Amino acid sequence: MKKAGFLILLSLLLILPIGIKADSPSLAFGALIKGSGPAIYYYASDSGRYAFPNEATFKTWYNNFSGVITISDIELAAVPFKGNINCKPGVKMLKIQTDPKVYAVGEDGKLRWVETEALAKELYGSDWNKKIIDIPIAFFTNYEIGVSIETKNSYSPVTIMSQFNFVNTNKNVKKIMSSGSSSPSPSPSPSPSPSPSPSPSPSPTPTPTPEPEPTPEPEPTPEPTPTPSGSGTVYYIRTDGGNATQCTGLANTAYSGSGTGQACAWSHPFIALPPDGTKRINGGDTLVIANGSYMMGYGAPGDDNCEIEFTYDCMMLPIPSGTASQPTRILGQNWNNGCGSKPEFYGVERPWAIIDLTKSNNVEIQCLEITDHSDCVEDHSGGLKCKRDSYPHGPWAATGILASDSSNVLLKNLNIHGLAVNGINAGRLTDWTLENVDIVANGWAGWDGDIEGTDSNSGTIAFKNVNVNWNGCAETYPGDQPTGCWGQTAGGYGDGLGTGQTAGNWIIEDSSFSHNTSDGLDLFYHRDGGTITVRRTIAEGNAGDQFKLAGDSTITDSVAISNCGYFDGKSFTHNVDECRSGGSAIALTFEGNSQMNLYNNSLYGEGDCLVIAESSSGAVQTVNSINNIFYGSKDYSGGDQTCLIWTNRSNINFNDDYSIIYNVKDQSSVCPSGSNDICQNPQFTKVLKDDFDLTLKSTSPAINSGYTWVGLTSPDFTGKSRPSTSPDRGAYEY
């Protein structure tokens, strides 16, 4: 059952034994509680609440749901959120999609790798593979990694279940006694673990140490969708404003220094959306941020409800939802005047995220810089690891924007850079648009689409003038230069954009995906329907594939330069997997569709092949290729030449014509592929190691030799119109 079903069904819960009564609200320690939202919490003797991340975790502790303890949202807010509940030891084995290892939960709450499939069968029976819980990546970091299980004698699930009955949270161990009482004991903060592109769940076999996960997302209290009235209220934030007692926030003026309830601006965004507090703006309102620098995290103005033990929770409440006609808006002061300068939100003391769009619908965020002031990266293996175990943690934040179950959102004129994990961590989105957004030099990934539960998006996901570059690298502060670039074998990730299994109509226009330490644009898991259209976009210098697309996809007027060995020997490189998974310029995977299209593109590559096309179907499928330029090079791995195209099935046809094919493996046998192909140097302006200009020289055979058909109406890579007859081949019109 998916998480959504769990959240709906958790309206009936166990009636637990009555323990000692809390002062406020009037609850019994050991109770299971909820507010008007779906999230369920365990109420502990430290008067804190601990969330069950998902149904599978809940059911390792309780067999059924009977009886609801529902309290008011005000009462729930009065109970501080302390962490997440882990699985009961011995009941199930655990894994995440990004790590092939399967773990048992030890008596100390630590994860112990079950080293072989045979051992898993011995411990859990022949149906061992049905006794595995897929832990959401965001919550894997609640666990610590313990010693491996090498023999059957070193671990007994039955003994563990009978002797140990505790809940291990991110910062505490709660022992749940048969009487229902609980007593805390400290537990060290675990090492994090991040989110590369998901992969199937293989059998447990000996593998390297698991890749670390980024700082997890806490279980939020969902934000109900309000109905804004009138035209909404405009509030103001400026660094010389006052607090909520001193100022109303309703005027763009400084606080005078005396008096209360003055018509002046608030001094910080936390005052509008206080961490773990009550919001002061509503859906449909506008919050205008004056230029300046705003510290986001523990120690900032308005952090009254933040706790030093849980600084990761010190973040703004989720943006309240507006309506389609009246969105909630968070705007830098120059949002409607070119956005020449942006207010800076910089994270401190390791918050999960700087902006939270969990269950936020009909929202606009414009003209902001979102960053931190540290060059650290979560769990970096090359000396840049962030401090996370004890306060003070330093001036860093995990993620810029966190989002799930969110629709009709506009992100415009944003600069999201230098975060310790991800620029954006978002999934289950509907109809999102990004315009003029930079997502640069974030330590794990630019856009990571793996979130808790299912990830699939829907509607239209549009990227317009979006730059997703240098992710998988730290960023120096000050200086904003890449450093410590690392890939997956070093424990990192590195996709520019990667998703879990998804649907949706993805439109990528006038954008760039360059110099990321894994794949550039990775939509390999676009498998649930919808289309992908890439126009006038460049992918260059990524260490994996440049464009990786699945399903009904078309790439037009774009540039793919697969100099996938770019990071080799660079001063800012820690450890990157050069030409990972072949390092193709374009990788295509058929998912139920019969054709994929490549029109007027310019490709260069030093990976295994310029184009890879794969399918699991026996049906006839076609890659339509017209007016493209394919330029090969010496394979980076040595000893071979980059091939034109590789397919895994003979039923995949490469329907190519009017292309230029040059310097590829077995050139004479693969060119011409179509009767109008040209098999000679296209005469790009510059093709040097890591220095490329794929515009055409005046003597290029690509000029005026392309095919004209009714469907060719788009401008070239630079936006230049193409002639109605005899267009140039490749991405650039001369």
XYZ file of C-alpha atoms in Angstrom:
734
model
C 0.000 0.000 0.000
C 1.292 3.432 -0.875
C 1.804 6.154 1.689
C -1.307 8.059 0.575
C -3.454 5.054 1.416
C -1.745 4.720 4.747
C -2.380 8.350 5.636
C -6.066 7.956 4.829
C -6.478 4.652 6.666
C -4.681 5.870 9.776
C -7.881 7.217 11.189
C -8.177 4.237 13.524
C -5.268 3.414 15.825
C -4.419 1.147 18.755
C -5.571 2.155 22.191
C -2.320 2.037 24.139
C -1.998 1.537 27.896
C -2.415 4.702 29.881
C 0.813 6.191 31.146
C 1.689 9.374 32.976
C -0.385 12.335 31.916
C 1.226 15.276 30.185
C 0.518 18.814 31.266
C -0.395 20.281 27.842
C -2.123 18.964 25.918
C -3.823 16.442 28.277
C -2.437 13.248 26.768
C -1.083 9.947 28.007
C 2.552 9.222 27.342
C 2.721 6.414 24.808
C -0.392 7.561 22.933
C -0.685 7.753 19.175
C -1.906 11.211 18.221
C -2.916 13.201 15.175
C -4.391 16.577 14.333
C -6.679 17.476 11.436
C -3.958 16.395 9.026
C -3.040 12.786 8.215
C 0.326 12.565 9.998
C 0.457 10.167 12.962
C 2.807 10.632 15.928
C 3.945 8.702 18.978
C 3.669 10.884 22.104
C 6.743 10.234 24.272
C 7.600 10.859 27.931
C 9.791 13.804 26.924
C 6.512 15.489 25.864
C 7.607 15.341 22.223
C 5.996 13.749 19.178
C 7.742 11.270 16.890
C 6.405 10.576 13.397
C 5.867 7.247 11.667
C 7.417 7.799 8.206
C 5.151 5.291 6.465
C 2.705 2.427 6.933
C 5.396 -0.241 6.697
C 7.269 1.259 9.639
C 4.053 1.587 11.653
C 3.163 -2.056 11.103
C 6.449 -3.314 12.479
C 5.201 -1.992 15.848
C 1.421 -2.407 15.656
C -0.754 -5.011 13.942
C -3.865 -2.992 13.224
C -5.584 0.370 13.546
C -8.318 0.688 16.164
C -9.260 3.900 17.890
C -8.181 7.420 17.005
C -6.744 9.932 19.434
C -7.380 13.189 17.623
C -6.361 16.477 19.153
C -6.751 19.994 17.865
C -4.114 21.455 15.581
C -3.322 24.016 18.280
C -2.731 21.231 20.803
C -0.642 19.317 18.270
C 1.473 22.377 17.529
C 2.142 22.670 21.268
C 3.832 19.261 21.215
C 7.320 19.760 19.765
C 8.302 17.537 16.850
C 11.379 15.554 17.911
C 12.121 13.062 15.130
C 11.033 9.997 13.196
C 10.335 6.464 14.371
C 12.398 3.602 12.990
C 11.356 0.025 12.277
C 11.185 -2.494 15.103
C 14.287 -4.748 15.081
C 13.916 -8.249 13.704
C 10.530 -7.864 12.033
C 11.648 -6.954 8.533
C 14.776 -6.300 6.536
C 15.297 -2.844 5.027
C 16.718 -1.364 1.853
C 16.585 1.756 -0.291
C 16.358 1.893 -4.068
C 19.753 3.490 -4.453
C 21.650 0.797 -2.531
C 21.515 -2.901 -3.528
C 22.332 -4.000 0.009
C 19.646 -5.471 2.247
C 19.880 -4.765 5.971
C 18.539 -6.333 9.157
C 17.860 -4.080 12.144
C 20.155 -4.914 15.051
C 19.417 -4.897 18.758
C 20.997 -1.451 19.050
C 18.847 -0.103 16.243
C 21.722 -0.095 13.780
C 21.415 -1.512 10.264
C 23.425 -4.659 9.652
C 24.109 -5.685 6.064
C 23.017 -9.252 5.259
C 25.960 -10.143 3.072
C 24.505 -12.876 0.833
C 21.159 -14.094 -0.486
C 21.807 -17.514 1.056
C 22.215 -15.919 4.476
C 19.016 -13.913 4.014
C 17.167 -17.173 3.327
C 18.637 -18.745 6.445
C 17.557 -15.862 8.627
C 14.140 -15.052 7.152
C 13.141 -18.172 5.198
C 12.685 -18.936 1.519
C 10.335 -15.976 1.135
C 12.967 -13.579 2.512
C 12.479 -11.250 -0.442
C 8.888 -10.635 0.672
C 10.105 -9.487 4.059
C 11.900 -6.374 2.884
C 10.720 -2.822 3.487
C 11.772 -0.153 1.009
C 12.632 2.742 3.274
C 12.060 6.170 1.723
C 15.442 7.660 0.923
C 14.678 10.734 2.999
C 14.275 8.615 6.153
C 17.178 6.202 5.649
C 19.413 8.649 7.456
C 17.513 8.050 10.694
C 19.514 4.832 10.939
C 23.147 4.181 11.679
C 25.129 1.478 9.886
C 26.425 -1.286 12.156
C 28.592 -4.344 11.569
C 27.682 -6.759 8.788
C 26.005 -10.113 9.380
C 28.379 -12.772 8.065
C 26.889 -15.946 9.561
C 23.516 -17.174 10.779
C 24.837 -17.417 14.337
C 25.529 -13.692 14.552
C 21.878 -12.598 14.278
C 18.529 -14.103 15.248
C 15.356 -12.265 14.170
C 13.222 -14.236 16.632
C 15.491 -13.412 19.570
C 15.742 -9.779 18.590
C 11.964 -9.429 18.366
C 11.366 -11.091 21.715
C 14.063 -9.271 23.682
C 14.105 -5.785 22.215
C 11.207 -3.438 21.696
C 12.325 0.125 21.082
C 11.932 3.033 18.696
C 15.141 4.638 17.442
C 14.683 8.232 16.349
C 17.104 10.550 14.669
C 18.393 11.889 17.969
C 16.914 9.632 20.686
C 16.212 6.023 21.595
C 12.733 5.568 23.078
C 12.108 2.301 24.939
C 8.448 1.308 24.850
C 7.753 -0.950 27.818
C 4.820 -3.308 28.143
C 3.273 -0.832 30.572
C 3.231 1.800 27.876
C 5.738 4.056 29.589
C 8.846 5.243 27.827
C 12.264 6.456 28.858
C 14.711 8.254 26.619
C 18.371 7.533 26.143
C 20.632 9.379 23.750
C 21.629 8.036 20.362
C 24.361 9.493 18.173
C 23.292 11.362 15.070
C 23.483 9.012 12.084
C 25.449 9.491 8.914
C 23.317 10.665 6.008
C 22.698 8.926 2.748
C 21.583 10.625 -0.650
C 19.585 10.008 -3.620
C 20.947 9.026 -6.974
C 18.704 8.003 -9.820
C 16.625 5.039 -8.614
C 17.483 1.538 -9.696
C 15.706 -1.830 -9.405
C 15.996 -3.710 -6.132
C 18.470 -6.568 -6.698
C 19.084 -9.547 -4.448
C 21.455 -8.901 -1.576
C 24.982 -9.660 -2.653
C 28.339 -8.428 -1.423
C 28.699 -4.805 -2.550
C 30.763 -1.781 -1.608
C 29.861 0.431 1.328
C 26.461 2.069 0.655
C 26.276 5.520 -0.788
C 25.393 8.082 1.878
C 21.997 9.737 1.895
C 21.329 13.452 2.239
C 19.725 14.936 5.316
C 16.171 13.517 5.408
C 12.898 15.343 5.139
C 10.947 15.521 8.402
C 7.338 14.418 8.511
C 5.422 17.669 7.988
C 2.079 18.695 9.306
C 0.134 19.141 6.045
C -0.997 22.621 5.139
C -4.731 22.808 4.372
C -5.664 24.749 1.284
C -7.265 28.009 2.463
C -9.752 30.073 0.534
C -8.323 33.572 0.216
C -10.751 36.435 0.338
C -10.677 39.739 -1.496
C -7.442 40.521 -3.267
C -5.177 39.162 -0.544
C -2.917 41.126 1.772
C 0.564 42.399 0.938
C 3.151 42.061 3.705
C 6.710 43.348 3.735
C 10.043 42.033 4.992
C 13.149 44.198 5.340
C 16.290 43.865 7.434
C 15.537 47.043 9.405
C 11.984 45.992 10.206
C 10.647 44.880 13.568
C 9.240 41.760 15.162
C 5.590 40.688 15.177
C 4.854 42.760 18.289
C 6.537 45.879 17.039
C 5.280 45.863 13.432
C 2.198 44.775 11.529
C 4.200 43.916 8.402
C 1.747 45.965 6.347
C 4.017 48.840 5.331
C 7.348 48.892 3.534
C 9.040 51.056 6.156
C 11.644 50.470 8.856
C 10.758 50.038 12.509
C 11.118 53.379 14.289
C 12.717 51.818 17.349
C 9.819 52.309 19.746
C 6.201 51.343 20.155
C 4.155 48.306 19.230
C 1.716 47.530 16.449
C 3.423 50.039 14.189
C 2.731 50.176 10.425
C 6.160 48.870 9.448
C 7.802 45.851 7.878
C 8.795 42.646 9.642
C 12.504 41.960 9.919
C 12.582 38.341 8.757
C 10.574 35.730 6.768
C 10.351 33.584 9.932
C 7.962 36.155 11.371
C 5.530 35.570 8.510
C 5.844 31.761 8.595
C 7.361 30.946 12.004
C 9.040 27.549 12.421
C 6.686 25.141 14.213
C 4.380 28.081 14.914
C 1.250 29.708 13.545
C 1.450 31.408 10.172
C 0.818 35.128 9.952
C 0.095 35.173 6.224
C -2.662 33.267 4.447
C -3.220 31.719 1.067
C -3.439 34.373 -1.631
C -1.330 36.871 0.300
C 1.899 38.398 -1.019
C 5.166 38.650 0.908
C 7.590 41.199 -0.561
C 11.230 40.758 0.501
C 13.515 43.799 0.440
C 17.078 43.412 -0.773
C 19.488 42.238 1.869
C 20.757 39.042 3.450
C 18.487 36.882 5.627
C 19.898 34.089 7.785
C 17.563 31.078 7.578
C 17.825 28.678 10.486
C 18.484 28.445 14.187
C 19.519 31.814 15.572
C 17.540 33.899 13.084
C 14.889 36.428 14.169
C 11.592 34.633 14.752
C 13.156 31.268 15.668
C 11.353 31.241 19.041
C 10.064 27.678 18.602
C 13.360 26.233 17.373
C 15.408 24.007 19.667
C 19.149 23.660 19.790
C 18.863 19.842 19.729
C 16.760 19.910 16.587
C 18.174 22.715 14.492
C 17.329 20.764 11.328
C 13.646 21.558 11.984
C 14.245 25.310 12.162
C 12.703 26.282 8.838
C 9.758 28.302 7.604
C 6.343 26.694 7.618
C 5.238 25.410 4.186
C 4.025 28.231 1.931
C 0.225 28.403 2.328
C -1.744 27.547 -0.777
C -3.476 30.170 -2.862
C -5.924 29.707 -5.703
C -5.427 29.616 -9.451
C -6.680 33.196 -9.758
C -4.942 34.435 -6.626
C -1.687 32.580 -5.899
C 0.343 33.058 -2.767
C 3.455 35.028 -3.745
C 6.910 35.291 -2.197
C 8.668 38.051 -4.135
C 12.007 39.788 -4.052
C 11.491 43.541 -4.264
C 12.673 43.749 -7.893
C 10.531 40.865 -9.064
C 8.640 43.008 -11.555
C 11.552 45.238 -12.524
C 14.015 42.866 -14.157
C 15.218 41.319 -10.902
C 18.634 42.927 -11.256
C 19.390 42.188 -7.607
C 17.974 39.499 -5.341
C 17.438 39.210 -1.600
C 19.582 36.402 -0.200
C 18.205 33.564 1.922
C 21.180 31.684 3.341
C 20.874 28.578 5.487
C 22.606 28.056 8.827
C 22.727 25.206 11.365
C 21.679 22.441 8.914
C 17.934 22.995 8.265
C 16.281 20.400 6.035
C 15.447 23.113 3.532
C 15.229 26.865 3.195
C 11.825 26.985 1.466
C 9.172 24.305 1.983
C 6.488 23.719 -0.649
C 5.010 20.582 0.900
C 1.337 20.483 -0.120
C 1.624 24.028 -1.417
C -0.595 24.789 -4.404
C -0.934 27.926 -6.518
C 2.266 29.584 -5.396
C 4.761 31.966 -7.031
C 8.312 32.417 -5.774
C 10.308 35.039 -7.636
C 13.552 36.979 -7.490
C 15.452 35.298 -4.641
C 18.935 33.909 -4.062
C 18.847 30.673 -2.056
C 22.175 29.404 -0.744
C 24.368 28.930 2.329
C 27.743 30.305 3.440
C 29.777 27.107 3.574
C 31.655 24.895 1.117
C 30.704 21.728 3.016
C 28.811 18.798 1.483
C 26.797 16.217 3.416
C 29.008 13.184 4.108
C 31.610 14.196 1.559
C 34.437 11.676 1.295
C 37.096 14.199 0.327
C 37.474 16.416 3.352
C 34.455 18.702 2.857
C 32.014 16.829 5.094
C 29.542 19.052 6.950
C 29.470 19.078 10.723
C 26.142 17.623 11.770
C 26.544 15.737 15.064
C 26.639 18.607 17.522
C 25.789 22.293 17.725
C 27.057 24.603 16.323
C 26.863 22.981 12.903
C 27.942 25.995 10.898
C 26.465 28.123 8.100
C 25.043 25.353 5.897
C 21.682 23.982 4.815
C 20.774 20.695 3.155
C 18.379 21.711 0.377
C 17.191 24.937 -1.186
C 13.574 24.063 -2.013
C 11.711 21.024 -0.713
C 8.409 20.115 -2.381
C 5.879 17.316 -2.594
C 2.176 17.023 -3.450
C 2.343 20.490 -4.914
C 0.625 21.937 -7.970
C 0.534 25.108 -10.069
C 3.801 26.570 -8.886
C 5.941 29.180 -10.641
C 9.632 29.527 -9.747
C 11.093 32.520 -11.562
C 14.377 34.431 -11.432
C 15.878 32.284 -8.696
C 19.533 31.502 -8.037
C 19.770 28.275 -6.036
C 23.374 27.360 -5.389
C 25.949 26.000 -2.990
C 23.655 23.846 -0.835
C 25.089 20.831 0.976
C 22.729 18.296 -0.645
C 20.254 19.372 -3.339
C 19.201 22.574 -4.995
C 15.630 21.264 -5.295
C 14.245 18.011 -3.873
C 10.765 17.625 -5.342
C 8.289 14.955 -6.404
C 4.580 14.346 -6.874
C 4.245 17.667 -8.631
C 1.552 18.843 -11.025
C 1.962 21.753 -13.433
C 5.183 23.371 -12.313
C 7.035 26.036 -14.287
C 10.613 27.216 -13.845
C 11.717 30.368 -15.683
C 15.170 31.955 -15.532
C 16.321 29.720 -12.698
C 19.929 28.755 -11.929
C 20.509 25.514 -10.010
C 24.268 25.432 -9.634
C 26.979 23.689 -7.572
C 24.857 21.821 -5.067
C 26.754 19.042 -3.347
C 24.644 16.040 -4.335
C 22.306 16.994 -7.168
C 20.670 19.968 -8.806
C 17.109 18.657 -8.995
C 16.547 15.383 -7.144
C 13.119 13.906 -7.821
C 13.367 11.074 -5.288
C 11.200 11.788 -2.241
C 9.442 9.807 0.428
C 6.858 7.457 -1.104
C 6.007 7.548 -4.780
C 7.648 10.201 -6.922
C 5.542 10.429 -10.062
C 4.715 13.862 -11.436
C 1.823 14.852 -13.685
C 0.574 17.677 -15.837
C 3.157 19.922 -17.481
C 6.607 20.383 -15.971
C 8.211 23.256 -17.898
C 11.806 24.478 -17.757
C 12.465 27.732 -19.605
C 15.912 29.317 -19.476
C 17.010 27.070 -16.633
C 20.701 26.378 -15.989
C 21.491 23.180 -14.103
C 25.272 23.117 -13.873
C 28.160 21.934 -11.674
C 26.039 19.829 -9.361
C 27.901 17.122 -7.493
C 30.479 19.801 -6.683
C 30.843 21.880 -3.550
C 30.953 25.634 -3.969
C 33.565 27.775 -2.279
C 32.435 30.541 0.027
C 33.198 33.246 -0.700
C 34.086 32.973 -4.362
C 31.351 30.627 -5.618
C 33.804 28.353 -7.460
C 33.383 24.563 -7.835
C 35.480 22.367 -5.583
C 35.506 18.794 -4.294
C 33.552 17.461 -7.299
C 32.632 13.829 -6.617
C 30.665 11.020 -8.219
C 28.876 7.875 -7.180
C 31.873 5.616 -6.611
C 33.186 8.237 -4.178
C 29.881 8.108 -2.280
C 28.159 11.012 -4.034
C 25.492 11.389 -6.690
C 25.863 14.172 -9.243
C 22.864 14.302 -11.599
C 21.909 17.707 -12.885
C 18.277 16.622 -12.927
C 17.143 13.145 -11.958
C 13.749 11.742 -11.027
C 12.155 8.640 -9.677
C 9.577 6.879 -11.822
C 7.445 9.643 -13.254
C 4.869 10.742 -15.766
C 4.068 14.212 -16.996
C 4.659 16.323 -20.062
C 8.171 17.670 -19.602
C 9.121 20.670 -21.738
C 12.756 21.779 -21.593
C 13.520 24.933 -23.585
C 16.534 27.250 -23.935
C 18.259 25.619 -20.977
C 21.597 24.060 -20.056
C 22.669 20.922 -18.178
C 26.420 21.129 -17.997
C 29.378 19.894 -15.948
C 27.383 17.806 -13.505
C 29.282 14.861 -12.036
C 26.820 12.225 -13.274
C 24.112 12.598 -15.952
C 23.016 15.990 -17.227
C 19.268 15.742 -17.926
C 18.218 12.317 -16.605
C 14.591 11.456 -17.363
C 15.388 7.754 -17.722
C 12.500 6.905 -15.382
C 9.876 8.768 -17.399
C 7.831 5.588 -17.626
C 4.297 6.394 -16.500
C 3.088 8.288 -19.572
C 3.334 11.766 -20.997
C 5.898 13.296 -23.337
C 9.341 14.876 -23.223
C 10.221 17.755 -25.535
C 13.712 19.286 -25.496
C 14.269 22.426 -27.565
C 17.315 24.686 -27.955
C 19.062 23.173 -24.971
C 22.704 22.269 -24.395
C 24.141 19.419 -22.332
C 27.925 19.475 -22.085
C 30.736 18.096 -19.958
C 28.563 15.899 -17.757
C 30.433 12.852 -16.490
C 27.614 10.481 -17.479
C 25.109 10.726 -20.325
C 24.270 14.217 -21.539
C 20.571 13.667 -22.321
C 18.908 10.528 -20.939
C 15.242 10.269 -21.924
C 12.520 7.621 -21.856
C 9.111 7.301 -23.461
C 7.608 9.588 -26.071
C 10.517 12.009 -26.548
C 11.688 14.566 -29.090
C 14.941 16.570 -29.101
C 15.236 19.442 -31.564
C 17.745 22.228 -32.280
C 19.883 21.188 -29.334
C 23.563 20.562 -28.609
C 25.002 17.523 -26.834
C 28.753 17.611 -26.222
C 29.756 14.449 -24.444
C 33.279 15.314 -23.341
C 32.464 12.991 -20.468
C 36.080 12.844 -19.270
C 35.982 16.547 -18.453
C 36.640 16.202 -14.708
C 39.744 14.041 -15.123
C 42.765 15.789 -13.613
C 41.016 19.054 -12.806
C 42.071 20.896 -9.646
C 38.481 20.976 -8.394
C 37.931 17.231 -8.843
C 37.924 14.922 -5.837
C 36.712 11.687 -7.475
C 34.371 11.564 -10.480
C 33.322 8.565 -12.606
C 34.384 9.754 -16.047
C 32.091 8.612 -18.877
C 29.851 6.805 -16.421
C 27.485 4.253 -18.031
C 29.054 4.868 -21.418
C 28.946 8.638 -21.511
C 26.659 8.879 -24.533
C 25.495 12.179 -25.993
C 21.886 10.962 -26.089
C 20.505 7.846 -24.359
C 16.952 6.827 -25.299
C 14.725 4.162 -23.741
C 11.440 3.113 -25.328
C 8.574 2.752 -22.843
C 5.477 1.656 -24.728
C 5.991 4.233 -27.465
C 6.975 3.277 -31.021
C 9.233 6.179 -31.984
C 11.573 8.840 -30.611
C 12.699 11.851 -32.609
C 15.992 13.699 -33.147
C 15.753 16.751 -35.420
C 18.437 19.353 -36.204
C 20.807 18.562 -33.357
C 24.603 18.788 -33.162
C 26.298 15.968 -31.284
C 29.903 15.384 -30.263
C 31.072 12.523 -28.114
C 34.035 10.745 -26.589
C 31.955 8.091 -24.815
C 31.104 4.628 -26.115
C 28.499 5.865 -28.594
C 26.849 9.087 -29.652
C 23.360 7.596 -29.389
C 22.110 4.654 -27.331
C 18.594 3.297 -27.906
C 17.179 0.546 -25.714
C 13.901 -1.277 -25.298
C 12.463 -4.234 -23.422
C 9.763 -4.718 -26.049
C 9.792 -6.971 -29.070
C 7.704 -4.500 -31.088
C 9.213 -2.554 -33.963
C 10.427 0.814 -32.697
C 12.141 3.665 -34.509
C 14.556 6.466 -33.797
C 13.741 9.141 -36.387
C 16.863 11.181 -37.140
C 16.780 14.068 -39.621
C 19.190 16.968 -40.186
C 21.521 15.988 -37.337
C 25.313 16.248 -37.163
C 27.123 13.334 -35.512
C 30.808 13.914 -34.700
C 32.762 11.129 -33.011
C 36.084 11.077 -31.228
C 38.505 8.711 -29.605
C 36.688 6.784 -26.884
C 37.758 8.217 -23.533
C 38.300 4.717 -22.161
C 40.963 4.213 -24.841
C 41.571 1.847 -27.730
C 38.385 2.451 -29.671
C 36.377 5.086 -31.474
C 32.991 6.464 -30.428
C 30.268 4.621 -32.341
C 27.310 6.248 -34.076
C 24.474 4.316 -32.428
C 24.071 1.200 -30.325
C 20.784 -0.632 -29.740
C 20.061 -3.604 -27.517
C 17.457 -5.094 -29.882
C 17.375 -5.685 -33.604
C 13.776 -4.411 -33.780
C 14.926 -0.840 -33.071
C 15.350 0.966 -36.393
C 17.610 3.973 -36.870
C 15.652 5.935 -39.496
C 18.304 8.503 -40.369
C 18.650 10.835 -43.341
C 20.043 14.260 -44.226
C 22.591 13.957 -41.438
C 26.337 14.494 -41.366
C 28.230 11.563 -39.856
C 31.941 12.008 -39.154
C 34.799 10.325 -37.309
C 32.740 7.516 -35.812
C 33.598 3.860 -35.365
C 33.396 1.886 -38.638
C 32.736 5.130 -40.499
C 32.693 3.583 -43.957
C 30.154 0.936 -42.999
C 27.712 3.177 -41.099
C 27.782 6.217 -43.379
C 25.739 6.949 -45.323
C 22.955 5.619 -43.147
C 20.346 7.464 -45.196
C 20.674 8.140 -48.909
C 21.160 11.889 -48.313
C 23.686 11.645 -45.520
C 27.058 13.381 -45.835
C 30.123 11.483 -44.656
C 32.653 14.248 -44.128
C 33.848 16.809 -41.601
C 30.979 19.196 -40.736
C 33.555 21.943 -40.038
C 32.503 23.068 -36.612
C 34.156 26.320 -35.555
C 36.124 24.668 -32.731
C 36.578 21.099 -31.559
C 39.319 20.966 -28.941
C 39.625 19.075 -25.699
C 37.065 20.680 -23.372
C 36.772 23.700 -25.659
C 33.958 23.512 -28.189
C 32.059 25.776 -30.536
C 29.684 23.787 -32.752
C 28.641 26.725 -34.892
C 29.444 26.243 -38.589
C 32.316 27.588 -40.593
C 31.402 29.253 -43.883
C 32.684 26.193 -45.792
C 30.598 23.674 -43.854
C 28.708 21.094 -45.954
C 25.834 21.458 -43.471
C 24.879 24.876 -44.851
C 21.721 24.922 -47.013
C 21.770 21.131 -47.377
C 19.136 20.088 -44.848
C 15.769 18.536 -45.447
C 12.665 20.753 -45.438
C 9.337 19.478 -44.258
C 6.184 21.029 -42.893
C 6.974 20.070 -39.301
C 10.263 21.977 -39.288
C 9.124 25.318 -37.925
C 11.287 25.854 -34.848
C 14.154 28.360 -34.737
C 17.735 27.154 -34.356
C 19.672 26.786 -31.101
C 20.250 30.537 -30.846
C 16.647 31.446 -31.695
C 17.455 32.363 -35.291
C 14.695 31.611 -37.781
C 15.306 28.869 -40.309
C 14.512 29.409 -44.002
C 11.418 27.832 -45.483
C 13.627 25.828 -47.876
C 17.102 24.289 -47.573
C 17.758 24.795 -43.867
C 21.195 23.996 -42.463
C 21.867 20.661 -40.844
C 22.571 20.580 -37.124
C 21.554 22.884 -34.300
C 22.921 26.126 -35.752
C 21.726 28.020 -38.795
C 24.716 29.754 -40.392
